[in-house]
Coordinates of C-alpha atoms in Angstrom, one line a residue:
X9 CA -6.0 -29.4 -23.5
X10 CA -6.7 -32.6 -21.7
X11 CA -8.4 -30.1 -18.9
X12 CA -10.5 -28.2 -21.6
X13 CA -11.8 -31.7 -23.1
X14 CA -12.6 -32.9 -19.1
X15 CA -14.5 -29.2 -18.7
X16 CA -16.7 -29.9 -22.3
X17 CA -17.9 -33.3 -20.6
X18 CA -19.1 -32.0 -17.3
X19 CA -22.7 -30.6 -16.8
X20 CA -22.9 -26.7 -16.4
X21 CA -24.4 -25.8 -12.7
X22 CA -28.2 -24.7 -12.7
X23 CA -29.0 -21.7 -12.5
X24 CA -29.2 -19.5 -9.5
X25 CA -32.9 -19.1 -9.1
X26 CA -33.3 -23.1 -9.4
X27 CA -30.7 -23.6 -7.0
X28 CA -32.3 -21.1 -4.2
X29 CA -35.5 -22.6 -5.2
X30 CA -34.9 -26.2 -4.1
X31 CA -33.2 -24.8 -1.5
X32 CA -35.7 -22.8 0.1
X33 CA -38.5 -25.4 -0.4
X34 CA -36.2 -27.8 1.4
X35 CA -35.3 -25.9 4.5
X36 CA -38.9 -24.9 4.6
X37 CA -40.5 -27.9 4.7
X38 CA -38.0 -29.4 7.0
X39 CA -38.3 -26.7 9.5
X40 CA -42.4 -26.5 8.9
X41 CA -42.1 -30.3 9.6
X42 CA -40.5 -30.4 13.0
X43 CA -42.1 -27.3 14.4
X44 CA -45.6 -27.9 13.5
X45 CA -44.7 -31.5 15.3
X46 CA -43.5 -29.7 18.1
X47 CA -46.2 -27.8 18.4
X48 CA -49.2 -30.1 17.6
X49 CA -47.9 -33.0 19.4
X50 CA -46.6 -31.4 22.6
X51 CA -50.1 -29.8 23.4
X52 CA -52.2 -32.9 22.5
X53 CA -49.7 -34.4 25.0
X54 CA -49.2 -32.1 27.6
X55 CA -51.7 -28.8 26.7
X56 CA -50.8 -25.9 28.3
X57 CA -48.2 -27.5 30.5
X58 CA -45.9 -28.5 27.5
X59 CA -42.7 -27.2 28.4
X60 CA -41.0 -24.3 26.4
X61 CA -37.7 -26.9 26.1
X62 CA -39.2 -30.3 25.3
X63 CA -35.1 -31.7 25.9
X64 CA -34.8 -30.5 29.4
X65 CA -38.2 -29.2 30.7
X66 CA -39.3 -32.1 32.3
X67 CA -36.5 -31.9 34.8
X68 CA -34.1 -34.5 33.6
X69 CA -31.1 -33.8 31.2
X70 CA -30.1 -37.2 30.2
X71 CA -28.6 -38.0 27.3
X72 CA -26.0 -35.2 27.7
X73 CA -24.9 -35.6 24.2
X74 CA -28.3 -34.5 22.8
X75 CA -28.6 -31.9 25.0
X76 CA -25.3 -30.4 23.9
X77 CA -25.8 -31.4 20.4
X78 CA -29.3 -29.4 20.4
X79 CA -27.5 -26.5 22.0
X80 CA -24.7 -25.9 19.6
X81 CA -27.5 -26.2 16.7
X82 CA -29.1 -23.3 18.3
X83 CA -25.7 -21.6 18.7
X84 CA -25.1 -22.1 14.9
X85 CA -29.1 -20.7 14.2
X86 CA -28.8 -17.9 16.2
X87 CA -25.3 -16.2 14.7
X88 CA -26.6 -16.5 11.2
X89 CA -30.2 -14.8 12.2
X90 CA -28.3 -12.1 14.3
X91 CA -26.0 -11.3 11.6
X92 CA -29.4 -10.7 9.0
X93 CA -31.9 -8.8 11.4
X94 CA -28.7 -6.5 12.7
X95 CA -27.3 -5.7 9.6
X96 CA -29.5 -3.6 8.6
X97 CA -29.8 -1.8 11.8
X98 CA -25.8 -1.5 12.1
X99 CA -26.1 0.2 8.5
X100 CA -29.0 2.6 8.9
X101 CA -26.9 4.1 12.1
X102 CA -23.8 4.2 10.6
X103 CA -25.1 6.1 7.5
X104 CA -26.8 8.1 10.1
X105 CA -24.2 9.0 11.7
X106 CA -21.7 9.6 8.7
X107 CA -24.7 12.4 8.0
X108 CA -24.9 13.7 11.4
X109 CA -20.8 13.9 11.7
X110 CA -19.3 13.9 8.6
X111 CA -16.1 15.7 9.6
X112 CA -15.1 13.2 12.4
X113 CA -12.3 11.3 11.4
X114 CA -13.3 8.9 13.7
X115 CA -16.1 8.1 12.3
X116 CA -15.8 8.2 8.7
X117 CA -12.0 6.8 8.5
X118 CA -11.5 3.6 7.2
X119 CA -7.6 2.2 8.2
X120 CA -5.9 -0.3 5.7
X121 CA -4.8 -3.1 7.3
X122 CA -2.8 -6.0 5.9
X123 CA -4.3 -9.4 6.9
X124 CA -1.8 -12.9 6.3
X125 CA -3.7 -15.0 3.9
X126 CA -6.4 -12.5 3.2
X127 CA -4.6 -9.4 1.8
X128 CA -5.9 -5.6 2.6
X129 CA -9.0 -5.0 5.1
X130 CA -10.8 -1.7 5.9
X131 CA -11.2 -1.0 9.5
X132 CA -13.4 1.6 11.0
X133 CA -12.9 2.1 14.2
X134 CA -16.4 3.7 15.3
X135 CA -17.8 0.5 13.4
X136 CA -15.7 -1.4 15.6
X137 CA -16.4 -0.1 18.9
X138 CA -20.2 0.4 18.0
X139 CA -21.4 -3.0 17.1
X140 CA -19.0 -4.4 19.9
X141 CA -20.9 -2.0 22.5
X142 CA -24.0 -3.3 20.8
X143 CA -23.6 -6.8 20.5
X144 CA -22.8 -6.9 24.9
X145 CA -25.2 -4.8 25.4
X146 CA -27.9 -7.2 23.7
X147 CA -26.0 -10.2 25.1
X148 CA -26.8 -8.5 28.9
X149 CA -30.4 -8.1 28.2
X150 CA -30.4 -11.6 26.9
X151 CA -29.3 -13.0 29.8
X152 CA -30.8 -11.4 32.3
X153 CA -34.2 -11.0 30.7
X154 CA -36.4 -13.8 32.8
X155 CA -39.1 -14.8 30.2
X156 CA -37.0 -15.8 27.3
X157 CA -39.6 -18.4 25.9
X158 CA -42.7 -16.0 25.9
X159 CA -41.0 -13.3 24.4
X160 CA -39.3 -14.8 21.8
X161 CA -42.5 -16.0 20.7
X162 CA -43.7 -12.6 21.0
X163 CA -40.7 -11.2 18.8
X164 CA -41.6 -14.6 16.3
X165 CA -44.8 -13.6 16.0
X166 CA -44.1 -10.0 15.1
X167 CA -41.9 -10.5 12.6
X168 CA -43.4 -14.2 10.9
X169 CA -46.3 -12.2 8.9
X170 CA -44.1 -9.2 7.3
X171 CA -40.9 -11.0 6.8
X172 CA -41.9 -14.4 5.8
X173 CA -45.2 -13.9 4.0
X174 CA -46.4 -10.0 2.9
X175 CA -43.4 -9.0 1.4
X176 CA -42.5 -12.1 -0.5
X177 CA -45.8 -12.5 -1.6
X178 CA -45.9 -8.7 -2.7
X179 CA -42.6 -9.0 -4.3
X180 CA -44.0 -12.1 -6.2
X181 CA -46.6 -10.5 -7.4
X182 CA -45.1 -7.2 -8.5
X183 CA -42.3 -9.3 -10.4
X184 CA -44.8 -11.8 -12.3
X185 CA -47.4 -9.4 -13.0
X186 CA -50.0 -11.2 -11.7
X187 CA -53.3 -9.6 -12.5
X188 CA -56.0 -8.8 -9.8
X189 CA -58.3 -11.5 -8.7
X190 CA -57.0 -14.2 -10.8
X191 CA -56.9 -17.8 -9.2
X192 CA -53.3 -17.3 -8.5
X193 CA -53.7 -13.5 -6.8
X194 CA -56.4 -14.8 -4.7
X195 CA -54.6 -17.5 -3.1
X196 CA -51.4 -15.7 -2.2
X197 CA -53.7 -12.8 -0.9
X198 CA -55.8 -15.4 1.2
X199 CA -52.3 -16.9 2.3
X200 CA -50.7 -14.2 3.2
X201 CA -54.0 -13.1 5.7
X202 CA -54.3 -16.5 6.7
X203 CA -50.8 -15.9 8.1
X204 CA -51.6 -12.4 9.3
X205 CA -54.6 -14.3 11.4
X206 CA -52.0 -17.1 12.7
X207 CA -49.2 -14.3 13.8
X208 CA -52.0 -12.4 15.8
X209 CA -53.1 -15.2 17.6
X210 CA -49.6 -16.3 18.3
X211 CA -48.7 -12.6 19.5
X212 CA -51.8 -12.4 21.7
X213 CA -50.9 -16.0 23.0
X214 CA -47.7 -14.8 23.8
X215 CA -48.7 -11.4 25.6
X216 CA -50.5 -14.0 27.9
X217 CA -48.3 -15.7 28.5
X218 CA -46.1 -12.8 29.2
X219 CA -48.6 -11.5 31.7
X220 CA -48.3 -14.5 33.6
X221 CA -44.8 -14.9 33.7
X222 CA -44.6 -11.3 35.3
X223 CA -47.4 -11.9 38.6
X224 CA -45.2 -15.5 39.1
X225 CA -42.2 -13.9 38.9
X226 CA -39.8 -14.1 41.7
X227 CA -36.8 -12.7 41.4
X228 CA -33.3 -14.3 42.8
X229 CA -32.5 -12.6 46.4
X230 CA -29.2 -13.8 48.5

């Protein structure tokens, strides 16, 4: 009873789409601040020299705390965005393959196995070996791929417009109902090709930059 009465005085959590909301506007704006910083700031410092790492590409890598600090940040960043942009790839082969195969046990069994502390978990071993298979195989390219900075900005730009602007907008709209060329349609239309401009630029910056990278490369000979 006394738990009930505790319950009844206690505020009831907000609702999901209010949560996500703040959220979102949040992580957005924080992110939006320090990149457009970044950005801004190191070229009306440096220009074209600014460094792809501002923490250790100007040759020193003092304090060793923040360099390590920064690094483990990106460590945390990365597993989360690899874990969204390869989920969906990992599925579409995986259906694609129970399709192509559907009488291989390997494939399409799933194995019960008892976990301590978690109970029953499905194992598929093709899953298994697959994404394991994939996940060096990207790891390898990753680390022997010699223009990291250019091309990530290359593979930022390609996927900033669609992902991040044209289909939340478009889903916006569709939802609400917004009706053609009212004040509201017209801005998310003229943001959302304002950002199509940006990402093309960005690409095109990139591709430049990937063209350079390629005549000064020199690769490592013993």
């Amino acid at each position: 009873m006394v738990l009930v009465e505790i319950q009844d005085t206690l505020r009831s959590s907000p609702a999901e789409n209010k949560a996500m909301k703040k959220a979102s506007f949040v992580g957005i704006t924080t992110t939006s601040l320090f990149y457009i910083l970044c950005g801004c700031v190191g070229y009306a410092a440096f220009g074209n020299d600014a460094p792809g790492n501002f923490l250790t590409g100007f040759g020193f890598y003092e304090p060793f705390w923040l360099i390590d600090f920064a690094n483990v940040c990106i460590v945390v960043h990365l597993i989360g965005a690899y874990q969204v942009f390869c989920q969906p790839f990992y599925g579409f082969v995986e259906k694609w393959c129970n399709k192509k195969w559907p009488e291989s046990t390997f494939i399409t069994t799933e194995h019960t196995i008892n976990l301590p502390f978690n109970g029953e978990y499905q194992l598929n071993y093709f899953r298994l070996i697959w994404r394991t298979i994939y996940v060096i195989l990207t790891a390898v390219v990753a680390m022997i791929f010699p223009f990291f900075n250019d091309f990530l900005g290359l593979i930022g730009a390609a996927s900033f417009w669609p992902l991040t602007v044209y289909f939340p907008v478009e889903m916006y709209i569709a939802r609400t109902k917004l009706p053609r060329f009212s004040s509201t349609w017209i801005w998310l239309k003229t943001l959302s090709w304002a950002c199509l401009v940006i990402s093309l630029i960005a690409a095109v910056g990139s591709l430049q930059g990937l063209a350079q990278d390629v005549k000064t490369y020199r690769p490592f000979k013993s």
